[in-house]
Amino acid sequence: MEKLELLPQFIKLYGDKINPGLLSIKYCQTPEIALVEMFFSTNPTTPIKTNLNFITGDIETNEDGIEKDLPYFDPVADIVDNASNFIYFDAYNLLNCIDNLFTKTAEEEISNEHLKNTPFQHQL
């Protein structure tokens, strides 16, 4: 499994919004899976892993006209490209995909900012 450490990049982007207990955040991939591995000061030897294969991007249509969601973090793509996509993933999406990346205060700020900038559409 290939792994890239991303904590310095996240600290550079988000500063003190990053959970201070986070010791490491690595983007990991094999040809079958893309995931994030996080280590926290509360349990520095046991990683918390989050599978990223559920996140989709483009839609591909096969010759039979059947649509298929393509993975946003394609495990067969270059790990550096995927890790860059993960680093620059929207903060609100990171908040909803990765637990405990941000402080609780930052989570509220990110969520409130998203709600403020996203018009509510009532669903019938």
Short mmCIF file of N, CA, C and O in Angstrom, two decimals:
data_model
loop_
_atom_site.label_atom_id
_atom_site.label_comp_id
_atom_site.label_asym_id
_atom_site.label_seq_id
_atom_site.Cartn_x
_atom_site.Cartn_y
_atom_site.Cartn_z
N MET A 1 0.85 -1.18 0.00
CA MET A 1 0.00 0.00 0.00
C MET A 1 0.89 1.24 0.00
O MET A 1 1.77 1.36 0.83
N GLU A 2 0.61 2.15 -0.94
CA GLU A 2 1.33 3.41 -0.99
C GLU A 2 0.69 4.39 -0.01
O GLU A 2 -0.53 4.40 0.15
N LYS A 3 1.53 5.22 0.64
CA LYS A 3 1.03 6.19 1.61
C LYS A 3 1.80 7.50 1.48
O LYS A 3 3.01 7.49 1.24
N LEU A 4 1.08 8.61 1.65
CA LEU A 4 1.70 9.94 1.66
C LEU A 4 1.21 10.70 2.89
O LEU A 4 0.01 10.81 3.12
N GLU A 5 2.14 11.25 3.67
CA GLU A 5 1.80 12.06 4.84
C GLU A 5 1.34 13.45 4.37
O GLU A 5 2.01 14.08 3.56
N LEU A 6 0.20 13.89 4.91
CA LEU A 6 -0.39 15.15 4.47
C LEU A 6 -0.59 16.18 5.58
O LEU A 6 -1.06 17.29 5.32
N LEU A 7 -0.26 15.84 6.81
CA LEU A 7 -0.52 16.74 7.92
C LEU A 7 0.11 18.13 7.72
O LEU A 7 -0.57 19.14 7.94
N PRO A 8 1.36 18.23 7.28
CA PRO A 8 1.93 19.58 7.09
C PRO A 8 1.13 20.43 6.09
O PRO A 8 0.95 21.63 6.30
N GLN A 9 0.63 19.81 5.04
CA GLN A 9 -0.16 20.55 4.06
C GLN A 9 -1.49 21.02 4.64
O GLN A 9 -1.94 22.13 4.37
N PHE A 10 -2.12 20.16 5.45
CA PHE A 10 -3.39 20.55 6.07
C PHE A 10 -3.17 21.67 7.08
O PHE A 10 -3.98 22.59 7.17
N ILE A 11 -2.10 21.60 7.84
CA ILE A 11 -1.80 22.67 8.80
C ILE A 11 -1.52 23.97 8.05
O ILE A 11 -1.97 25.05 8.47
N LYS A 12 -0.82 23.89 6.93
CA LYS A 12 -0.55 25.08 6.13
C LYS A 12 -1.84 25.70 5.61
O LYS A 12 -2.01 26.92 5.61
N LEU A 13 -2.79 24.86 5.18
CA LEU A 13 -4.06 25.35 4.65
C LEU A 13 -5.03 25.84 5.73
O LEU A 13 -5.72 26.84 5.55
N TYR A 14 -5.11 25.11 6.84
CA TYR A 14 -6.16 25.37 7.83
C TYR A 14 -5.66 25.84 9.19
O TYR A 14 -6.47 26.21 10.03
N GLY A 15 -4.36 25.81 9.41
CA GLY A 15 -3.80 26.32 10.66
C GLY A 15 -4.40 25.69 11.90
O GLY A 15 -4.52 24.47 12.01
N ASP A 16 -4.83 26.56 12.84
CA ASP A 16 -5.34 26.06 14.12
C ASP A 16 -6.74 25.48 14.03
O ASP A 16 -7.31 25.08 15.04
N LYS A 17 -7.30 25.38 12.83
CA LYS A 17 -8.59 24.69 12.65
C LYS A 17 -8.41 23.17 12.67
O LYS A 17 -9.36 22.43 12.87
N ILE A 18 -7.17 22.72 12.47
CA ILE A 18 -6.89 21.28 12.50
C ILE A 18 -6.87 20.80 13.94
O ILE A 18 -6.33 21.45 14.83
N ASN A 19 -7.47 19.66 14.17
CA ASN A 19 -7.53 19.04 15.49
C ASN A 19 -6.10 18.94 16.06
O ASN A 19 -5.24 18.30 15.45
N PRO A 20 -5.84 19.56 17.21
CA PRO A 20 -4.47 19.51 17.76
C PRO A 20 -4.04 18.11 18.21
O PRO A 20 -2.84 17.87 18.37
N GLY A 21 -4.97 17.21 18.38
CA GLY A 21 -4.63 15.84 18.75
C GLY A 21 -4.25 14.97 17.57
O GLY A 21 -3.83 13.82 17.74
N LEU A 22 -4.37 15.51 16.37
CA LEU A 22 -4.03 14.75 15.16
C LEU A 22 -2.51 14.71 15.00
O LEU A 22 -1.86 15.74 14.89
N LEU A 23 -1.95 13.53 15.00
CA LEU A 23 -0.50 13.35 14.86
C LEU A 23 -0.08 13.09 13.42
O LEU A 23 1.04 13.40 13.03
N SER A 24 -0.98 12.47 12.65
CA SER A 24 -0.65 12.07 11.28
C SER A 24 -1.93 11.88 10.49
O SER A 24 -2.91 11.36 11.02
N ILE A 25 -1.91 12.31 9.24
CA ILE A 25 -2.99 12.00 8.31
C ILE A 25 -2.33 11.61 6.99
O ILE A 25 -1.59 12.40 6.41
N LYS A 26 -2.55 10.37 6.60
CA LYS A 26 -1.92 9.85 5.39
C LYS A 26 -2.98 9.47 4.37
O LYS A 26 -3.98 8.84 4.70
N TYR A 27 -2.73 9.88 3.13
CA TYR A 27 -3.55 9.40 2.02
C TYR A 27 -2.91 8.08 1.60
O TYR A 27 -1.70 8.00 1.39
N CYS A 28 -3.72 7.02 1.47
CA CYS A 28 -3.23 5.68 1.16
C CYS A 28 -4.01 5.10 -0.01
O CYS A 28 -5.20 5.37 -0.16
N GLN A 29 -3.34 4.29 -0.82
CA GLN A 29 -4.07 3.62 -1.89
C GLN A 29 -3.37 2.35 -2.35
O GLN A 29 -2.17 2.19 -2.23
N THR A 30 -4.21 1.46 -2.84
CA THR A 30 -3.80 0.26 -3.56
C THR A 30 -4.57 0.33 -4.88
O THR A 30 -5.39 1.23 -5.06
N PRO A 31 -4.38 -0.60 -5.80
CA PRO A 31 -5.19 -0.58 -7.03
C PRO A 31 -6.69 -0.79 -6.78
O PRO A 31 -7.49 -0.53 -7.66
N GLU A 32 -7.07 -1.22 -5.59
CA GLU A 32 -8.49 -1.47 -5.29
C GLU A 32 -9.13 -0.43 -4.39
O GLU A 32 -10.35 -0.30 -4.36
N ILE A 33 -8.34 0.27 -3.58
CA ILE A 33 -8.93 1.12 -2.54
C ILE A 33 -8.14 2.41 -2.35
O ILE A 33 -6.93 2.44 -2.51
N ALA A 34 -8.89 3.45 -2.01
CA ALA A 34 -8.31 4.73 -1.59
C ALA A 34 -8.82 4.99 -0.18
O ALA A 34 -10.01 4.83 0.09
N LEU A 35 -7.93 5.35 0.73
CA LEU A 35 -8.35 5.60 2.10
C LEU A 35 -7.47 6.62 2.78
O LEU A 35 -6.40 6.97 2.27
N VAL A 36 -7.95 7.09 3.92
CA VAL A 36 -7.19 8.00 4.77
C VAL A 36 -6.92 7.28 6.07
O VAL A 36 -7.79 6.62 6.63
N GLU A 37 -5.70 7.41 6.54
CA GLU A 37 -5.26 6.79 7.79
C GLU A 37 -4.83 7.92 8.73
O GLU A 37 -3.97 8.72 8.38
N MET A 38 -5.47 7.99 9.90
CA MET A 38 -5.18 9.05 10.85
C MET A 38 -4.73 8.47 12.19
O MET A 38 -5.27 7.47 12.65
N PHE A 39 -3.75 9.12 12.80
CA PHE A 39 -3.28 8.76 14.13
C PHE A 39 -3.51 9.96 15.05
O PHE A 39 -3.20 11.10 14.68
N PHE A 40 -4.04 9.69 16.24
CA PHE A 40 -4.34 10.73 17.23
C PHE A 40 -3.53 10.51 18.50
O PHE A 40 -3.18 9.37 18.83
N SER A 41 -3.30 11.59 19.21
CA SER A 41 -2.51 11.50 20.45
C SER A 41 -3.19 10.63 21.50
O SER A 41 -2.51 10.07 22.36
N THR A 42 -4.49 10.47 21.44
CA THR A 42 -5.20 9.64 22.41
C THR A 42 -4.91 8.15 22.24
O THR A 42 -5.07 7.38 23.18
N ASN A 43 -4.49 7.76 21.04
CA ASN A 43 -4.15 6.37 20.76
C ASN A 43 -3.15 6.35 19.58
O ASN A 43 -3.53 6.00 18.46
N PRO A 44 -1.91 6.74 19.83
CA PRO A 44 -0.94 6.96 18.75
C PRO A 44 -0.49 5.72 17.98
O PRO A 44 0.16 5.84 16.95
N THR A 45 -0.85 4.54 18.45
CA THR A 45 -0.40 3.34 17.74
C THR A 45 -1.48 2.68 16.90
O THR A 45 -1.20 1.76 16.14
N THR A 46 -2.72 3.15 17.06
CA THR A 46 -3.83 2.54 16.32
C THR A 46 -4.42 3.56 15.35
O THR A 46 -5.00 4.56 15.79
N PRO A 47 -4.32 3.30 14.06
CA PRO A 47 -4.86 4.27 13.09
C PRO A 47 -6.38 4.17 12.98
O PRO A 47 -6.98 3.12 13.17
N ILE A 48 -6.98 5.32 12.68
CA ILE A 48 -8.39 5.38 12.31
C ILE A 48 -8.39 5.46 10.78
O ILE A 48 -7.77 6.36 10.20
N LYS A 49 -9.05 4.51 10.13
CA LYS A 49 -9.04 4.46 8.67
C LYS A 49 -10.43 4.81 8.13
O LYS A 49 -11.43 4.36 8.66
N THR A 50 -10.42 5.62 7.07
CA THR A 50 -11.66 6.00 6.39
C THR A 50 -11.53 5.66 4.91
O THR A 50 -10.65 6.18 4.23
N ASN A 51 -12.39 4.80 4.45
CA ASN A 51 -12.42 4.41 3.04
C ASN A 51 -12.98 5.57 2.22
O ASN A 51 -14.03 6.12 2.57
N LEU A 52 -12.31 5.94 1.14
CA LEU A 52 -12.75 7.04 0.30
C LEU A 52 -13.43 6.57 -0.98
O LEU A 52 -13.82 7.39 -1.81
N ASN A 53 -13.58 5.28 -1.15
CA ASN A 53 -14.15 4.76 -2.40
C ASN A 53 -15.61 5.16 -2.61
O ASN A 53 -16.11 5.08 -3.72
N PHE A 54 -16.29 5.60 -1.56
CA PHE A 54 -17.69 6.00 -1.70
C PHE A 54 -17.86 7.36 -2.36
O PHE A 54 -18.94 7.71 -2.81
N ILE A 55 -16.77 8.13 -2.46
CA ILE A 55 -16.85 9.46 -3.05
C ILE A 55 -16.70 9.33 -4.56
O ILE A 55 -15.72 8.79 -5.05
N THR A 56 -17.69 9.84 -5.27
CA THR A 56 -17.68 9.71 -6.72
C THR A 56 -17.54 11.07 -7.38
O THR A 56 -17.82 12.11 -6.79
N GLY A 57 -17.11 11.03 -8.63
CA GLY A 57 -16.93 12.25 -9.40
C GLY A 57 -17.75 12.19 -10.67
O GLY A 57 -18.97 12.24 -10.64
N ASP A 58 -17.09 11.98 -11.79
CA ASP A 58 -17.75 11.93 -13.09
C ASP A 58 -18.59 10.67 -13.25
O ASP A 58 -18.45 9.70 -12.51
N ILE A 59 -19.45 10.72 -14.25
CA ILE A 59 -20.27 9.57 -14.62
C ILE A 59 -19.83 9.09 -15.99
O ILE A 59 -19.61 9.88 -16.90
N GLU A 60 -19.67 7.78 -16.10
CA GLU A 60 -19.27 7.16 -17.36
C GLU A 60 -20.46 6.35 -17.89
O GLU A 60 -21.15 5.68 -17.13
N THR A 61 -20.68 6.42 -19.20
CA THR A 61 -21.75 5.64 -19.81
C THR A 61 -21.11 4.57 -20.69
O THR A 61 -20.30 4.88 -21.56
N ASN A 62 -21.49 3.31 -20.46
CA ASN A 62 -20.91 2.23 -21.26
C ASN A 62 -21.65 2.10 -22.59
O ASN A 62 -22.60 2.83 -22.86
N GLU A 63 -21.23 1.14 -23.42
CA GLU A 63 -21.82 0.97 -24.75
C GLU A 63 -23.29 0.58 -24.71
O GLU A 63 -24.03 0.76 -25.69
N ASP A 64 -23.77 0.06 -23.57
CA ASP A 64 -25.19 -0.30 -23.43
C ASP A 64 -26.03 0.87 -22.89
O ASP A 64 -27.22 0.71 -22.64
N GLY A 65 -25.38 2.01 -22.67
CA GLY A 65 -26.10 3.18 -22.17
C GLY A 65 -26.28 3.19 -20.66
O GLY A 65 -27.01 4.01 -20.12
N ILE A 66 -25.60 2.29 -19.96
CA ILE A 66 -25.70 2.22 -18.51
C ILE A 66 -24.67 3.15 -17.89
O ILE A 66 -23.48 3.10 -18.23
N GLU A 67 -25.15 4.03 -17.01
CA GLU A 67 -24.26 4.99 -16.35
C GLU A 67 -23.63 4.38 -15.11
O GLU A 67 -24.24 3.59 -14.40
N LYS A 68 -22.39 4.77 -14.88
CA LYS A 68 -21.64 4.28 -13.72
C LYS A 68 -20.89 5.47 -13.12
O LYS A 68 -20.26 6.24 -13.84
N ASP A 69 -21.00 5.61 -11.80
CA ASP A 69 -20.23 6.65 -11.11
C ASP A 69 -18.77 6.25 -11.07
O ASP A 69 -18.43 5.11 -10.72
N LEU A 70 -17.90 7.19 -11.39
CA LEU A 70 -16.46 6.95 -11.31
C LEU A 70 -15.94 7.46 -9.98
O LEU A 70 -16.40 8.49 -9.47
N PRO A 71 -14.97 6.78 -9.39
CA PRO A 71 -14.44 7.24 -8.10
C PRO A 71 -13.73 8.58 -8.23
O PRO A 71 -13.02 8.82 -9.20
N TYR A 72 -13.94 9.46 -7.26
CA TYR A 72 -13.25 10.74 -7.23
C TYR A 72 -11.76 10.53 -6.98
O TYR A 72 -10.92 11.18 -7.57
N PHE A 73 -11.45 9.61 -6.09
CA PHE A 73 -10.06 9.25 -5.80
C PHE A 73 -9.81 7.90 -6.46
O PHE A 73 -9.98 6.85 -5.84
N ASP A 74 -9.46 7.92 -7.71
CA ASP A 74 -9.28 6.71 -8.50
C ASP A 74 -8.06 5.94 -8.00
O ASP A 74 -6.93 6.42 -8.12
N PRO A 75 -8.24 4.75 -7.43
CA PRO A 75 -7.11 4.02 -6.87
C PRO A 75 -6.07 3.57 -7.89
O PRO A 75 -4.96 3.21 -7.50
N VAL A 76 -6.38 3.61 -9.16
CA VAL A 76 -5.36 3.25 -10.16
C VAL A 76 -4.63 4.49 -10.70
O VAL A 76 -3.67 4.36 -11.45
N ALA A 77 -5.07 5.68 -10.31
CA ALA A 77 -4.39 6.91 -10.70
C ALA A 77 -3.15 7.12 -9.84
O ALA A 77 -2.95 6.46 -8.82
N ASP A 78 -2.33 8.06 -10.22
CA ASP A 78 -1.11 8.38 -9.48
C ASP A 78 -1.46 8.85 -8.07
O ASP A 78 -2.35 9.68 -7.88
N ILE A 79 -0.75 8.33 -7.09
CA ILE A 79 -1.04 8.66 -5.69
C ILE A 79 -0.84 10.14 -5.40
O ILE A 79 -1.59 10.74 -4.63
N VAL A 80 0.12 10.78 -6.04
CA VAL A 80 0.36 12.21 -5.80
C VAL A 80 -0.83 13.03 -6.31
O VAL A 80 -1.27 13.97 -5.65
N ASP A 81 -1.37 12.67 -7.46
CA ASP A 81 -2.54 13.37 -8.00
C ASP A 81 -3.74 13.20 -7.07
O ASP A 81 -4.45 14.17 -6.77
N ASN A 82 -3.97 11.98 -6.61
CA ASN A 82 -5.10 11.73 -5.70
C ASN A 82 -4.92 12.44 -4.37
O ASN A 82 -5.86 13.01 -3.82
N ALA A 83 -3.70 12.42 -3.84
CA ALA A 83 -3.44 13.10 -2.57
C ALA A 83 -3.65 14.60 -2.72
O ALA A 83 -4.21 15.25 -1.82
N SER A 84 -3.25 15.16 -3.84
CA SER A 84 -3.49 16.60 -4.10
C SER A 84 -4.98 16.89 -4.16
O SER A 84 -5.45 17.90 -3.61
N ASN A 85 -5.74 16.02 -4.82
CA ASN A 85 -7.19 16.19 -4.86
C ASN A 85 -7.78 16.16 -3.46
O ASN A 85 -8.69 16.92 -3.13
N PHE A 86 -7.25 15.28 -2.61
CA PHE A 86 -7.74 15.17 -1.25
C PHE A 86 -7.40 16.43 -0.45
O PHE A 86 -8.24 16.97 0.27
N ILE A 87 -6.18 16.91 -0.55
CA ILE A 87 -5.75 18.10 0.19
C ILE A 87 -6.64 19.29 -0.16
O ILE A 87 -7.04 20.06 0.71
N TYR A 88 -6.95 19.44 -1.43
CA TYR A 88 -7.72 20.61 -1.87
C TYR A 88 -9.22 20.33 -1.99
O TYR A 88 -9.94 21.14 -2.58
N PHE A 89 -9.65 19.22 -1.42
CA PHE A 89 -11.08 18.93 -1.33
C PHE A 89 -11.72 20.05 -0.51
O PHE A 89 -11.12 20.55 0.45
N ASP A 90 -12.91 20.45 -0.85
CA ASP A 90 -13.63 21.51 -0.15
C ASP A 90 -13.71 21.18 1.35
O ASP A 90 -13.97 20.04 1.74
N ALA A 91 -13.50 22.20 2.21
CA ALA A 91 -13.50 22.00 3.66
C ALA A 91 -14.81 21.39 4.16
O ALA A 91 -14.80 20.53 5.05
N TYR A 92 -15.93 21.80 3.59
CA TYR A 92 -17.22 21.25 4.01
C TYR A 92 -17.31 19.77 3.66
O TYR A 92 -17.81 18.97 4.46
N ASN A 93 -16.82 19.39 2.50
CA ASN A 93 -16.82 17.98 2.13
C ASN A 93 -15.87 17.18 3.01
O ASN A 93 -16.18 16.05 3.40
N LEU A 94 -14.71 17.75 3.33
CA LEU A 94 -13.79 17.07 4.25
C LEU A 94 -14.48 16.84 5.59
O LEU A 94 -14.38 15.76 6.17
N LEU A 95 -15.17 17.86 6.07
CA LEU A 95 -15.88 17.77 7.34
C LEU A 95 -16.89 16.63 7.34
O LEU A 95 -17.05 15.92 8.32
N ASN A 96 -17.55 16.42 6.22
CA ASN A 96 -18.58 15.39 6.12
C ASN A 96 -18.03 14.01 5.80
O ASN A 96 -18.75 13.02 5.93
N CYS A 97 -16.77 13.92 5.40
CA CYS A 97 -16.19 12.62 5.05
C CYS A 97 -15.19 12.10 6.08
O CYS A 97 -15.02 10.89 6.21
N ILE A 98 -14.53 13.00 6.77
CA ILE A 98 -13.43 12.62 7.68
C ILE A 98 -13.74 13.13 9.08
O ILE A 98 -13.80 14.33 9.32
N ASP A 99 -13.93 12.22 10.02
CA ASP A 99 -14.21 12.60 11.41
C ASP A 99 -12.95 13.08 12.12
O ASP A 99 -11.87 12.52 11.94
N ASN A 100 -13.11 14.12 12.91
CA ASN A 100 -12.08 14.63 13.82
C ASN A 100 -10.87 15.25 13.14
O ASN A 100 -9.82 15.40 13.76
N LEU A 101 -10.99 15.64 11.90
CA LEU A 101 -9.91 16.36 11.22
C LEU A 101 -9.79 17.77 11.78
O LEU A 101 -8.70 18.28 12.02
N PHE A 102 -10.94 18.40 11.99
CA PHE A 102 -10.98 19.78 12.46
C PHE A 102 -11.37 19.84 13.93
O PHE A 102 -11.93 18.90 14.48
N THR A 103 -11.08 20.99 14.56
CA THR A 103 -11.55 21.22 15.92
C THR A 103 -13.07 21.37 15.88
O THR A 103 -13.65 21.62 14.82
N LYS A 104 -13.72 21.23 17.01
CA LYS A 104 -15.18 21.38 17.07
C LYS A 104 -15.59 22.80 16.66
O LYS A 104 -16.58 22.99 15.95
N THR A 105 -14.83 23.79 17.09
CA THR A 105 -15.12 25.18 16.71
C THR A 105 -15.00 25.36 15.20
O THR A 105 -15.86 25.99 14.57
N ALA A 106 -13.96 24.80 14.61
CA ALA A 106 -13.77 24.89 13.16
C ALA A 106 -14.89 24.17 12.42
O ALA A 106 -15.36 24.65 11.38
N GLU A 107 -15.32 23.03 12.94
CA GLU A 107 -16.43 22.30 12.31
C GLU A 107 -17.68 23.18 12.25
O GLU A 107 -18.35 23.24 11.22
N GLU A 108 -17.97 23.87 13.34
CA GLU A 108 -19.14 24.77 13.37
C GLU A 108 -18.97 25.92 12.38
O GLU A 108 -19.91 26.26 11.66
N GLU A 109 -17.77 26.51 12.33
CA GLU A 109 -17.50 27.62 11.40
C GLU A 109 -17.66 27.17 9.95
O GLU A 109 -18.28 27.87 9.14
N ILE A 110 -17.08 26.03 9.62
CA ILE A 110 -17.15 25.51 8.26
C ILE A 110 -18.59 25.22 7.87
O ILE A 110 -19.05 25.57 6.79
N SER A 111 -19.32 24.59 8.77
CA SER A 111 -20.72 24.26 8.51
C SER A 111 -21.56 25.52 8.36
O SER A 111 -22.36 25.63 7.42
N ASN A 112 -21.39 26.48 9.27
CA ASN A 112 -22.16 27.72 9.20
C ASN A 112 -21.84 28.51 7.93
O ASN A 112 -22.74 29.07 7.31
N GLU A 113 -20.58 28.54 7.56
CA GLU A 113 -20.18 29.24 6.33
C GLU A 113 -20.82 28.58 5.10
O GLU A 113 -21.31 29.27 4.20
N HIS A 114 -20.82 27.27 5.10
CA HIS A 114 -21.45 26.55 3.98
C HIS A 114 -22.94 26.85 3.91
O HIS A 114 -23.48 27.13 2.84
N LEU A 115 -23.62 26.78 5.05
CA LEU A 115 -25.06 27.03 5.07
C LEU A 115 -25.38 28.47 4.69
O LEU A 115 -26.38 28.73 4.01
N LYS A 116 -24.53 29.40 5.09
CA LYS A 116 -24.73 30.80 4.76
C LYS A 116 -24.61 31.04 3.26
O LYS A 116 -25.33 31.85 2.69
N ASN A 117 -23.73 30.30 2.60
CA ASN A 117 -23.46 30.49 1.17
C ASN A 117 -24.22 29.53 0.26
O ASN A 117 -24.05 29.59 -0.94
N THR A 118 -25.02 28.67 0.85
CA THR A 118 -25.78 27.70 0.05
C THR A 118 -27.26 27.95 0.26
O THR A 118 -27.77 27.73 1.36
N PRO A 119 -27.95 28.40 -0.78
CA PRO A 119 -29.38 28.65 -0.60
C PRO A 119 -30.13 27.36 -0.30
O PRO A 119 -29.88 26.33 -0.93
N PHE A 120 -31.02 27.44 0.67
CA PHE A 120 -31.83 26.28 1.03
C PHE A 120 -32.90 26.07 -0.03
O PHE A 120 -33.60 27.01 -0.42
N GLN A 121 -33.04 24.85 -0.50
CA GLN A 121 -34.08 24.51 -1.45
C GLN A 121 -34.98 23.48 -0.81
O GLN A 121 -34.55 22.38 -0.50
N HIS A 122 -36.22 23.87 -0.60
CA HIS A 122 -37.18 22.97 0.02
C HIS A 122 -37.48 21.79 -0.92
O HIS A 122 -37.74 21.98 -2.08
N GLN A 123 -37.40 20.60 -0.37
CA GLN A 123 -37.70 19.39 -1.15
C GLN A 123 -39.13 18.97 -0.89
O GLN A 123 -39.57 18.90 0.25
N LEU A 124 -39.86 18.71 -1.94
CA LEU A 124 -41.25 18.26 -1.80
C LEU A 124 -41.33 16.77 -1.67
O LEU A 124 -40.61 16.02 -2.13
#
